[in-house]
């Protein structure tokens, strides 16, 4: 696995743990559906950010 992919997996795990702990701290209950929506939105933002990085690298060359 390349370095960027490892960082994305680590970011996903960190964001998921943060989301779960914050939801449990403020609401006292965990809803799998809300976490799934969070994962989808988080994934979309990561894909958009990756495309932005690739686009900016093509402009730099």
mmCIF file of C-alpha atoms in Angstrom:
data_model
loop_
_atom_site.group_PDB
_atom_site.id
_atom_site.type_symbol
_atom_site.label_atom_id
_atom_site.label_comp_id
_atom_site.label_asym_id
_atom_site.label_seq_id
_atom_site.Cartn_x
_atom_site.Cartn_y
_atom_site.Cartn_z
ATOM 1 C CA UNK A 1 0.000 0.000 0.000
ATOM 2 C CA UNK A 2 1.376 3.391 -0.898
ATOM 3 C CA UNK A 3 1.879 6.122 1.652
ATOM 4 C CA UNK A 4 -1.118 8.228 0.624
ATOM 5 C CA UNK A 5 -3.512 5.293 0.914
ATOM 6 C CA UNK A 6 -2.180 4.451 4.380
ATOM 7 C CA UNK A 7 -2.796 8.048 5.441
ATOM 8 C CA UNK A 8 -6.353 7.919 4.078
ATOM 9 C CA UNK A 9 -7.100 4.703 5.976
ATOM 10 C CA UNK A 10 -5.650 6.213 9.148
ATOM 11 C CA UNK A 11 -7.715 9.368 8.613
ATOM 12 C CA UNK A 12 -10.873 7.326 8.116
ATOM 13 C CA UNK A 13 -10.254 5.308 11.275
ATOM 14 C CA UNK A 14 -9.456 8.429 13.294
ATOM 15 C CA UNK A 15 -12.511 10.294 12.022
ATOM 16 C CA UNK A 16 -14.774 7.306 12.693
ATOM 17 C CA UNK A 17 -13.507 6.887 16.243
ATOM 18 C CA UNK A 18 -13.879 10.611 16.858
ATOM 19 C CA UNK A 19 -17.420 10.595 15.476
ATOM 20 C CA UNK A 20 -18.443 7.578 17.547
ATOM 21 C CA UNK A 21 -17.036 8.971 20.800
ATOM 22 C CA UNK A 22 -18.596 12.394 20.224
ATOM 23 C CA UNK A 23 -22.001 10.914 19.429
ATOM 24 C CA UNK A 24 -21.845 8.704 22.517
ATOM 25 C CA UNK A 25 -20.720 11.612 24.702
ATOM 26 C CA UNK A 26 -23.420 14.036 23.601
ATOM 27 C CA UNK A 27 -26.393 11.758 22.882
ATOM 28 C CA UNK A 28 -25.642 8.599 24.849
ATOM 29 C CA UNK A 29 -26.636 6.329 21.985
ATOM 30 C CA UNK A 30 -25.064 5.156 18.739
ATOM 31 C CA UNK A 31 -27.064 4.975 15.526
ATOM 32 C CA UNK A 32 -25.563 2.837 12.770
ATOM 33 C CA UNK A 33 -27.539 4.666 10.069
ATOM 34 C CA UNK A 34 -26.077 8.075 11.021
ATOM 35 C CA UNK A 35 -22.567 6.617 11.097
ATOM 36 C CA UNK A 36 -23.138 5.157 7.620
ATOM 37 C CA UNK A 37 -24.183 8.590 6.331
ATOM 38 C CA UNK A 38 -21.066 10.061 7.951
ATOM 39 C CA UNK A 39 -18.875 7.423 6.255
ATOM 40 C CA UNK A 40 -20.414 8.145 2.838
ATOM 41 C CA UNK A 41 -19.966 11.910 3.177
ATOM 42 C CA UNK A 42 -16.436 11.441 4.536
ATOM 43 C CA UNK A 43 -15.606 9.191 1.562
ATOM 44 C CA UNK A 44 -16.977 11.707 -0.923
ATOM 45 C CA UNK A 45 -14.895 14.483 0.603
ATOM 46 C CA UNK A 46 -11.791 12.275 0.478
ATOM 47 C CA UNK A 47 -12.375 11.432 -3.188
ATOM 48 C CA UNK A 48 -12.929 15.108 -4.039
ATOM 49 C CA UNK A 49 -9.780 16.071 -2.136
ATOM 50 C CA UNK A 50 -7.762 13.365 -3.926
ATOM 51 C CA UNK A 51 -8.964 14.623 -7.319
ATOM 52 C CA UNK A 52 -8.105 18.183 -6.316
ATOM 53 C CA UNK A 53 -4.582 17.099 -5.362
ATOM 54 C CA UNK A 54 -4.118 15.265 -8.680
ATOM 55 C CA UNK A 55 -5.449 18.290 -10.563
ATOM 56 C CA UNK A 56 -3.098 20.657 -8.766
ATOM 57 C CA UNK A 57 -0.148 18.338 -9.448
ATOM 58 C CA UNK A 58 -0.895 18.448 -13.187
ATOM 59 C CA UNK A 59 -0.848 22.257 -13.079
ATOM 60 C CA UNK A 60 2.483 22.199 -11.274
ATOM 61 C CA UNK A 61 4.157 20.056 -13.954
#
